[in-house]
Short mmCIF file of C-alpha atoms and ligand atoms in Angstrom, two decimals:
data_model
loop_
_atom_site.label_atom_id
_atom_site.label_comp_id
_atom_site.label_asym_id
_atom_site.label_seq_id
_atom_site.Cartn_x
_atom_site.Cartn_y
_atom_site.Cartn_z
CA UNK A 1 112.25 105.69 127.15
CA UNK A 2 108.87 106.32 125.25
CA UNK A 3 105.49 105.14 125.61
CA UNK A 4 104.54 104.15 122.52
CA UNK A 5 101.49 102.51 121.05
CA UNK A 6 101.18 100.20 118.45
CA UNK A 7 97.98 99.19 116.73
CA UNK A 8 97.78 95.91 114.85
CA UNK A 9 100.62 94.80 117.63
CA UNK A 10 99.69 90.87 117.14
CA UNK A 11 99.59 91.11 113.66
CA UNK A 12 102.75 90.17 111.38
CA UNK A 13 104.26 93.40 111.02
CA UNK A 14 103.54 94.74 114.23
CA UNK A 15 104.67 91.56 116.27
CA UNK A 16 108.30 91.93 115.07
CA UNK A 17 107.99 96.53 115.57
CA UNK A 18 106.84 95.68 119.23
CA UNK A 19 109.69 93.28 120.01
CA UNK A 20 112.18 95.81 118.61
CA UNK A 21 110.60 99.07 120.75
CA UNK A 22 110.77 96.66 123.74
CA UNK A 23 114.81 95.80 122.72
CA UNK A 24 115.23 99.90 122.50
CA UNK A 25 113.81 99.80 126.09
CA UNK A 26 110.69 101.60 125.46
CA UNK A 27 106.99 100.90 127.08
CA UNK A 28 105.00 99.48 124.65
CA UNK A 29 100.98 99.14 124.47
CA UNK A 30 99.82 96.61 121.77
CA UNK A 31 96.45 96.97 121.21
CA UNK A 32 94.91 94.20 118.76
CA UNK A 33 90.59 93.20 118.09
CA UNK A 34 92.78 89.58 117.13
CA UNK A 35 90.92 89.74 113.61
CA UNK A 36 94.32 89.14 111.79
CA UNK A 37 96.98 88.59 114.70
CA UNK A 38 97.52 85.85 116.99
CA UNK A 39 98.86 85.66 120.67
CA UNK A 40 101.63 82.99 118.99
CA UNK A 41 103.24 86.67 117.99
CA UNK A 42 103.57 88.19 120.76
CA UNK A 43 103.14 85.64 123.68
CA UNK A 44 106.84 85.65 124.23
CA UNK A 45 106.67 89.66 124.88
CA UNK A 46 103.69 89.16 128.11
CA UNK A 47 106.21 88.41 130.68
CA UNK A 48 107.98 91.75 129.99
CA UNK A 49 106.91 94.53 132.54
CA UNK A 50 107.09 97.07 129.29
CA UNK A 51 104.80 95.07 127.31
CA UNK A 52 101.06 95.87 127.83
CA UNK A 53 98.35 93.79 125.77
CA UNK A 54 95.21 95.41 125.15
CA UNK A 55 92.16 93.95 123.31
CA UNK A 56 90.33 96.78 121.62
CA UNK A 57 89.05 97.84 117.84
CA UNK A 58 90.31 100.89 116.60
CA UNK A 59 86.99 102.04 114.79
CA UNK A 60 86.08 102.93 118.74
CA UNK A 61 87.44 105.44 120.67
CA UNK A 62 90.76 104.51 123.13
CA UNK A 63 92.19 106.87 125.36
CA UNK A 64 95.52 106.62 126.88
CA UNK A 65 98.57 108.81 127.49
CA UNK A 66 101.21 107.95 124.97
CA UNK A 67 104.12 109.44 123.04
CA UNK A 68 103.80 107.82 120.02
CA UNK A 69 101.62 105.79 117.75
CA UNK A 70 102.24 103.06 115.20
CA UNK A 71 98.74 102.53 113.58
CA UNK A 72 99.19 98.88 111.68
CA UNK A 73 95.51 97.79 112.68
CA UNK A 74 94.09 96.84 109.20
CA UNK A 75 93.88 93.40 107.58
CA UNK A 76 96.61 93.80 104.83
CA UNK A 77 95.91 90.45 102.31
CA UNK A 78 93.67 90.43 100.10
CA UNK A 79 91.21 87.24 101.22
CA UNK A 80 91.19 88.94 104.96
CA UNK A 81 90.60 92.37 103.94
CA UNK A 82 87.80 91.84 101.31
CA UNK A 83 86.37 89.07 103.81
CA UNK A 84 84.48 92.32 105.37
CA UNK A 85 84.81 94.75 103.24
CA UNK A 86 83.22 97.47 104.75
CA UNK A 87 84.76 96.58 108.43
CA UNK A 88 87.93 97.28 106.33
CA UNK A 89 87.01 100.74 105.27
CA UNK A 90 85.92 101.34 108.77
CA UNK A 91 89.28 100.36 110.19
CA UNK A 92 90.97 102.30 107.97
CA UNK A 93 89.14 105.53 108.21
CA UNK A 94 87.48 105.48 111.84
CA UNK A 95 90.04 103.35 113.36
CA UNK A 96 92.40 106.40 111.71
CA UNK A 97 90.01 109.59 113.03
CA UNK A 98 90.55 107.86 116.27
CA UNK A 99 94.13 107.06 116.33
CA UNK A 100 94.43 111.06 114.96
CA UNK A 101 92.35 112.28 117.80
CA UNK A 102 94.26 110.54 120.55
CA UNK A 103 97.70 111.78 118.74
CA UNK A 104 96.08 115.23 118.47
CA UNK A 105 94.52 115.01 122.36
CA UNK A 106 97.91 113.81 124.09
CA UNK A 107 100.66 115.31 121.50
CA UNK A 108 101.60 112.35 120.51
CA UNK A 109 103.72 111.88 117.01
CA UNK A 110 101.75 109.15 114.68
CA UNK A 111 102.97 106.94 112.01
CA UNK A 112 100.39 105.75 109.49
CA UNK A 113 101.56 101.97 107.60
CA UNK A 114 99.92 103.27 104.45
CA UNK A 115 100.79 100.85 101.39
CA UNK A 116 102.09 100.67 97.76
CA UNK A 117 98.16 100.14 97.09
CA UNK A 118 97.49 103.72 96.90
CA UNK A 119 99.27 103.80 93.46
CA UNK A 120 96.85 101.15 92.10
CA UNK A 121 97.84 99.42 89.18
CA UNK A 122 100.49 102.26 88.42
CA UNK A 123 101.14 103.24 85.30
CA UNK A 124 104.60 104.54 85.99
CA UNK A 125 107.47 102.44 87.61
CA UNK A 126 108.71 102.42 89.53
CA UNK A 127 106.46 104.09 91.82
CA UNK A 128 107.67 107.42 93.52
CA UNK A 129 106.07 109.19 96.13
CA UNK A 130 104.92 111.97 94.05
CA UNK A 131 102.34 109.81 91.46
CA UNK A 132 98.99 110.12 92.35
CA UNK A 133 98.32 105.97 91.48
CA UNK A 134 95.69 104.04 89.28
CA UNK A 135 93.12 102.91 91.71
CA UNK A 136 89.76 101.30 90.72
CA UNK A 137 87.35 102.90 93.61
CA UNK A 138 84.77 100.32 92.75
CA UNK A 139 86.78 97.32 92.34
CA UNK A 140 86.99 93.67 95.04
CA UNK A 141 90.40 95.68 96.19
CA UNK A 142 88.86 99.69 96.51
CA UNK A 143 88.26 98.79 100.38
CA UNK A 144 91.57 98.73 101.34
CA UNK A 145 93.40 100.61 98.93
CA UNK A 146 90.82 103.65 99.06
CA UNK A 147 90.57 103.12 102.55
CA UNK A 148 94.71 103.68 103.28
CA UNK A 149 94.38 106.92 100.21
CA UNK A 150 91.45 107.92 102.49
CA UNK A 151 93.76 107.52 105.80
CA UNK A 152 96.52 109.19 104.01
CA UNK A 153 94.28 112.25 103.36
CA UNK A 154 92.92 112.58 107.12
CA UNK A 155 96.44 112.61 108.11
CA UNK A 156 97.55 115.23 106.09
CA UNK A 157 94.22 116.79 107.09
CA UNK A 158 94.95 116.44 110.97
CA UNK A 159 98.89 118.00 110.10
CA UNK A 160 97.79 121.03 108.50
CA UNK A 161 94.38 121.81 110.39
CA UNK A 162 95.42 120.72 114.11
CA UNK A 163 98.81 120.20 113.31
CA UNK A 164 99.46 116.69 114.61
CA UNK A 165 102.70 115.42 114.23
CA UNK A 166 102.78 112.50 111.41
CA UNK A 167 104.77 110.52 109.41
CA UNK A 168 103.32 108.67 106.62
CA UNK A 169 105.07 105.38 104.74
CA UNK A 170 104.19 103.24 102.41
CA UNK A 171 104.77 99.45 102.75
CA UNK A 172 105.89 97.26 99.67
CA UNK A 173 105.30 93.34 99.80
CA UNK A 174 106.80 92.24 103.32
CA UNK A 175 107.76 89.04 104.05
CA UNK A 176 109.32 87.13 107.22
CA UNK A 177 108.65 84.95 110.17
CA UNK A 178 104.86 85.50 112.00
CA UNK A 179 103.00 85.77 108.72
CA UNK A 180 99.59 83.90 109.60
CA UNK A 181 99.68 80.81 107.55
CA UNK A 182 96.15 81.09 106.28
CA UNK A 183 95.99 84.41 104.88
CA UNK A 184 96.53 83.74 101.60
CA UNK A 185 99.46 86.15 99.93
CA UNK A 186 101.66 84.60 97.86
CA UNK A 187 105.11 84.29 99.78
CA UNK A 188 102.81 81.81 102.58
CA UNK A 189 101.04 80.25 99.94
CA UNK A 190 104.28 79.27 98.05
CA UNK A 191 106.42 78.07 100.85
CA UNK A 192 103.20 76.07 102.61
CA UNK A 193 102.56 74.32 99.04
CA UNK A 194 106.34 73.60 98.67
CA UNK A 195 106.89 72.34 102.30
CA UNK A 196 103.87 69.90 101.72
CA UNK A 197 104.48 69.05 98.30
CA UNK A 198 101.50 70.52 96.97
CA UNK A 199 100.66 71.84 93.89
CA UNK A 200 102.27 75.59 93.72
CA UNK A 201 99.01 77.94 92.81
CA UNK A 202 99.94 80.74 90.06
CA UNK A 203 97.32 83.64 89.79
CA UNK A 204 97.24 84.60 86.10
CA UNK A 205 100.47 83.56 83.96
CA UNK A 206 102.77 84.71 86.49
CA UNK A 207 104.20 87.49 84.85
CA UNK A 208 103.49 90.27 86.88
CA UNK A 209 105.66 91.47 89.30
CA UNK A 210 106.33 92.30 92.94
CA UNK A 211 109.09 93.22 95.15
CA UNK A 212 109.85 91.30 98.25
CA UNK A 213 111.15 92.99 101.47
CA UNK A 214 111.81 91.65 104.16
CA UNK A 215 110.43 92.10 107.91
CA UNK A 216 113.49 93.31 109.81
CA UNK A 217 114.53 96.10 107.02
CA UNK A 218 111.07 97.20 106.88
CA UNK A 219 110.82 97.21 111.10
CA UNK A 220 114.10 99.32 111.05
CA UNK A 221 112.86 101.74 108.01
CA UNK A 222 109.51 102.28 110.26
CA UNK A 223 111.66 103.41 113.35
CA UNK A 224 113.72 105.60 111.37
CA UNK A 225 110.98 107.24 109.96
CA UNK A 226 109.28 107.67 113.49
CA UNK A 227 112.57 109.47 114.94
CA UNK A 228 113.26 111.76 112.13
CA UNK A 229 113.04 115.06 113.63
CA UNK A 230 111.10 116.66 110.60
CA UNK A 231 110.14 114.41 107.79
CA UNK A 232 106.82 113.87 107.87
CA UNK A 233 106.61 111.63 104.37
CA UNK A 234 105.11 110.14 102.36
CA UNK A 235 107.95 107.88 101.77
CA UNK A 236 108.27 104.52 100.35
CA UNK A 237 109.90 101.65 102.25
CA UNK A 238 110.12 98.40 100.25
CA UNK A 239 113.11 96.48 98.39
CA UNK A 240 113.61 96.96 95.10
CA UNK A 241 114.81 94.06 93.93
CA UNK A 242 111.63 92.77 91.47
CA UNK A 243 110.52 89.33 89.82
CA UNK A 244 107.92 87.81 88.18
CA UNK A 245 105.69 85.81 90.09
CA UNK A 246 106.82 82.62 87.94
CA UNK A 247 110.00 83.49 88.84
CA UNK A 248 109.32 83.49 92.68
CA UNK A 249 107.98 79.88 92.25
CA UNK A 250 110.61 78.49 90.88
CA UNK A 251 113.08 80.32 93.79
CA UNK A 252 110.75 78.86 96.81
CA UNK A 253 110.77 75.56 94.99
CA UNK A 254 114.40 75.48 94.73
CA UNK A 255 115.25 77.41 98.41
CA UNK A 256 113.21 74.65 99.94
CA UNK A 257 114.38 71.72 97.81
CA UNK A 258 110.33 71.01 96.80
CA UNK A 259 109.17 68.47 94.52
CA UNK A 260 106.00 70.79 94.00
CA UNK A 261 104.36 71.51 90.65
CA UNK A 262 103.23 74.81 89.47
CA UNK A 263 99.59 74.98 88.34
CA UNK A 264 97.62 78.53 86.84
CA UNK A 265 94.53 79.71 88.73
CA UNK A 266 92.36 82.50 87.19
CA UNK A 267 94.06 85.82 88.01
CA UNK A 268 91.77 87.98 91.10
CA UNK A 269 90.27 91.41 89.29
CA UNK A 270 92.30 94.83 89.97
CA UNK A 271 95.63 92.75 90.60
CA UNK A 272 98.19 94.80 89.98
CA UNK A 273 100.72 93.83 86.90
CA UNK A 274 103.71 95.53 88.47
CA UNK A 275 105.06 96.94 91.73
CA UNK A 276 108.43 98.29 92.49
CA UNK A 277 109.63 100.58 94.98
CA UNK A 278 111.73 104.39 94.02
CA UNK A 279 113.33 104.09 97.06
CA UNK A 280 115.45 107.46 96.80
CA UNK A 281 113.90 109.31 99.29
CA UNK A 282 113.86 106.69 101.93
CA UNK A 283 117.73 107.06 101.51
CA UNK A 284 118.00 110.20 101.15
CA UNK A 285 116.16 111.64 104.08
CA UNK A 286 116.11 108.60 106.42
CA UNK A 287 119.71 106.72 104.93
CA UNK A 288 117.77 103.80 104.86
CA UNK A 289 117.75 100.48 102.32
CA UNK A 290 117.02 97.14 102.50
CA UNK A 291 119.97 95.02 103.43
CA UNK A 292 118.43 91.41 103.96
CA UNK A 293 118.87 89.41 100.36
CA UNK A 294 115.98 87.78 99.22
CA UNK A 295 117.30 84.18 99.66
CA UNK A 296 118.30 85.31 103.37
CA UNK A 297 115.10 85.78 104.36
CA UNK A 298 113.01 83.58 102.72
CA UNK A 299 115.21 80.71 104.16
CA UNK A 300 114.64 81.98 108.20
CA UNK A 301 110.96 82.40 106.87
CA UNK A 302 110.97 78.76 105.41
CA UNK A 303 112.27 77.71 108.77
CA UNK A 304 109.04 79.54 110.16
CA UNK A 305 106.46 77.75 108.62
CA UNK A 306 108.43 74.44 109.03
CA UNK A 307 108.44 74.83 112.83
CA UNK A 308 104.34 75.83 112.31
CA UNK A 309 103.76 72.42 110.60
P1 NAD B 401 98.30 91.57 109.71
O1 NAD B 401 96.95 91.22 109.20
O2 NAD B 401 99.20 90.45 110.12
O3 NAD B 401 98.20 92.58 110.94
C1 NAD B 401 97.16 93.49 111.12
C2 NAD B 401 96.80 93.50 112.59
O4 NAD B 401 95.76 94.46 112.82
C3 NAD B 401 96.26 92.15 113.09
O5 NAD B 401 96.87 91.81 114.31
C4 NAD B 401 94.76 92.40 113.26
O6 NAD B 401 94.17 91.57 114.22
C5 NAD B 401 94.75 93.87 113.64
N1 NAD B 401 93.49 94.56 113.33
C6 NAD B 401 92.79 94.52 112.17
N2 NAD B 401 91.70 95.31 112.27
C7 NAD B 401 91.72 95.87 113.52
C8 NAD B 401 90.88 96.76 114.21
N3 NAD B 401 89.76 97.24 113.64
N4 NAD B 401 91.21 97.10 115.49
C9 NAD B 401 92.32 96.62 116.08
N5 NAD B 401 93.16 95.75 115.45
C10 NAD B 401 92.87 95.40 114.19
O7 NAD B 401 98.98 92.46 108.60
P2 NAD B 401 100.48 93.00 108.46
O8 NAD B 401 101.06 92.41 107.24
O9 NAD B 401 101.20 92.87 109.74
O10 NAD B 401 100.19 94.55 108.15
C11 NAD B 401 100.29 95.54 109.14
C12 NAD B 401 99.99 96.89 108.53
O11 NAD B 401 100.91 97.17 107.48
C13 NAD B 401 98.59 96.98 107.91
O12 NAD B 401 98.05 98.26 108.18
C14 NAD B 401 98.85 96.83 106.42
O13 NAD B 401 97.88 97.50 105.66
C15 NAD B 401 100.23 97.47 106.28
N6 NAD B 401 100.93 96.93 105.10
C16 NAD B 401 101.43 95.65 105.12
C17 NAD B 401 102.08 95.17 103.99
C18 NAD B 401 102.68 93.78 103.95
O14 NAD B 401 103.24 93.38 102.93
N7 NAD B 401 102.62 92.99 105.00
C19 NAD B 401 102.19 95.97 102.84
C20 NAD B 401 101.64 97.25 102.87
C21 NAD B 401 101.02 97.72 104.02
N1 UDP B 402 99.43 85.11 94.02
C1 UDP B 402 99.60 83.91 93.38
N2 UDP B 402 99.31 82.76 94.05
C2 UDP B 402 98.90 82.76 95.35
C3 UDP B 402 98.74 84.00 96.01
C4 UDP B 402 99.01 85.17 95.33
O1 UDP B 402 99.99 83.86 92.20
O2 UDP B 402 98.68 81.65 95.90
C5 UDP B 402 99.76 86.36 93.30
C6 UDP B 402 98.69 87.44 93.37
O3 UDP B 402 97.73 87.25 92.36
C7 UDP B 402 99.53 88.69 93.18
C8 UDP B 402 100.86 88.35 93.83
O4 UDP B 402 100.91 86.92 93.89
O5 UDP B 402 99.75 88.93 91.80
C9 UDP B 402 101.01 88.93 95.23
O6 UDP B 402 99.87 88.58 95.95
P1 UDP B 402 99.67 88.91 97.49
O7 UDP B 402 98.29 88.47 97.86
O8 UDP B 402 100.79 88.36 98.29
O9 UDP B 402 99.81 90.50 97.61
P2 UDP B 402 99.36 91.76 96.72
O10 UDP B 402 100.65 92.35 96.33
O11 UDP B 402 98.56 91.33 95.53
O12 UDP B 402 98.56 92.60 97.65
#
């Protein structure tokens, strides 16, 4: 049994990482500022005598005597993050000098949910770990994805200076069951528009791509990564299997039996025109893949958002 924290705990994510420490039989701290998450996510977890719920933002100091340390707190889509743009930076590099001092103070081992935005709109594909990305540092998106390179660098920092103990991954598109229905990415968008028989909104002409995983293959890629004796990372965890964002319309439409028409909104600045996970080293060093089909998951997520409305 471990003490572990996780940060972001009530988001999307971390709701379904905090259920699965519990399952493992660990002690788990969830510590959320609620910007993002919801108590919906995690209210089932507060009658368990492992499950501790603390309200508290990262970009102050938190003490507390823990083994390890999941840091999720960030806002991860786009509307939320570049709502505040500059509390997002903050979260991302005070809330991660914190979280690194605390790992560094009580030994802990910390894993950073860095993102497939450090490689920008990448110019090779699919990404591996080793390209250094194609990031606009001025652009509406530079707060978050300059914010996670900048978290990426003070953990390496904290490894080789103090030595602190981290893992790094980086998260492709995730999908699944306790994504917040208002915040905007494009697998809640879809399925709400379908379910209500609403016009299905299309950034741009729908050709670029993205590659869906889905919550429980990412959950169990996270926890791999965490346990590995040595492997500090980076290392990609995502599926994939990529489409066109056209092409994901027409699948919701169809998975959910929608009488929905696509319409084409102007496409946001900086949005990337493909992403697509090299997942070779997540196999090789952690034997990890994705094993949940795309069709599996998006029909328990449908369910999700039916039970919502
Ligand atoms: P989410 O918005 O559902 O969860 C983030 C959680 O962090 C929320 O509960 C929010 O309230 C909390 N939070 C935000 N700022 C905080 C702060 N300053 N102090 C304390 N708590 C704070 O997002 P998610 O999809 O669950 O993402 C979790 C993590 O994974 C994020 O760090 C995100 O950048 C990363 N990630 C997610 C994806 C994805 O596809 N979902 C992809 C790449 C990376
Ligand atoms: N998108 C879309 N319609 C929507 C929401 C998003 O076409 O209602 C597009 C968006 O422009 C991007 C892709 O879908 O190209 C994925 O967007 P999301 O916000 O989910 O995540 P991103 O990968 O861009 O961070």
């Amino acid at each position: 049994m471990k003490r572990i924290l996780v940060t972001g705990g009530a988001g999307f994510i971390g709701s379904h990482l905090c259920r699965r420490l519990l399952e493992m039989g660990n002690e788990v701290i969830c510590l959320d500022n609620f910007f993002t998450g919801s108590k919906r996510n995690i209210y089932s977890y507060l009658e368990n005598k492992n499950f501790e719920l603390v309200r508290h933002d990262i970009t102050k100091e938190y003490f507390a005597e823990v083994d390890y340390i999941y840091n999720l707190a960030c806002p991860a889509s786009p509307p939320h993050y570049q709502y505040n743009a500059i509390k997002t930076i903050k979260t991302s590099v005070l809330g991660m000098i914190n979280m690194l001092g605390l790992a560094k103070r009580c030994k802990a081992r910390i894993l950073q949910a860095s993102t497939s935005e450090v490689y920008g709109d990448p110019k090779v594909h699919p990404q591996r770990e080793d390209y250094w990305g194609n990031v606009n540092p001025i652009g509406i998106r530079s707060c978050y994805d300059e914010g996670k390179r900048c978290a990426e660098t003070l953990m390496m920092d904290y490894y080789r200076q103090n030595n602190v103990d981290i893992r790094i991954v980086r998260i492709f598109n995730t999908y699944g069951p306790n994504m917040d229905p208002d915040d905007g990415r494009v697998v809640s968008n879809f399925i709400l528009q379908a379910l209500k028989g609403e016009d299905i909104t299309i950034y741009g002409d729908g050709s670029q791509t993205r590659s869906f995983c889905y919550v429980d293959d990412l959950v169990t890629g996270m926890i791999k990564m965490m346990e590995n004796p040595s492997f500090i990372g980076p290392v990609n965890l995502g599926n994939p299997s990529e489409r066109t964002i056209l092409d994901f319309a027409k699948l919701i439409i169809e998975l959910t039996n929608s009488k929905s028409n696509i319409i084409y909104k102007p496409l946001p600045s900086d949005d990337p025109t493909q992403r697509k996970p090299d997942i070779t080293l997540a196999k090789e060093k952690l034997g990890w893949e994705p094993k949940v089909n795309i069709e599996e998951g998006l029909l328990k997520t449908i369910e999700y958002f039916k039970e919502l409305i």
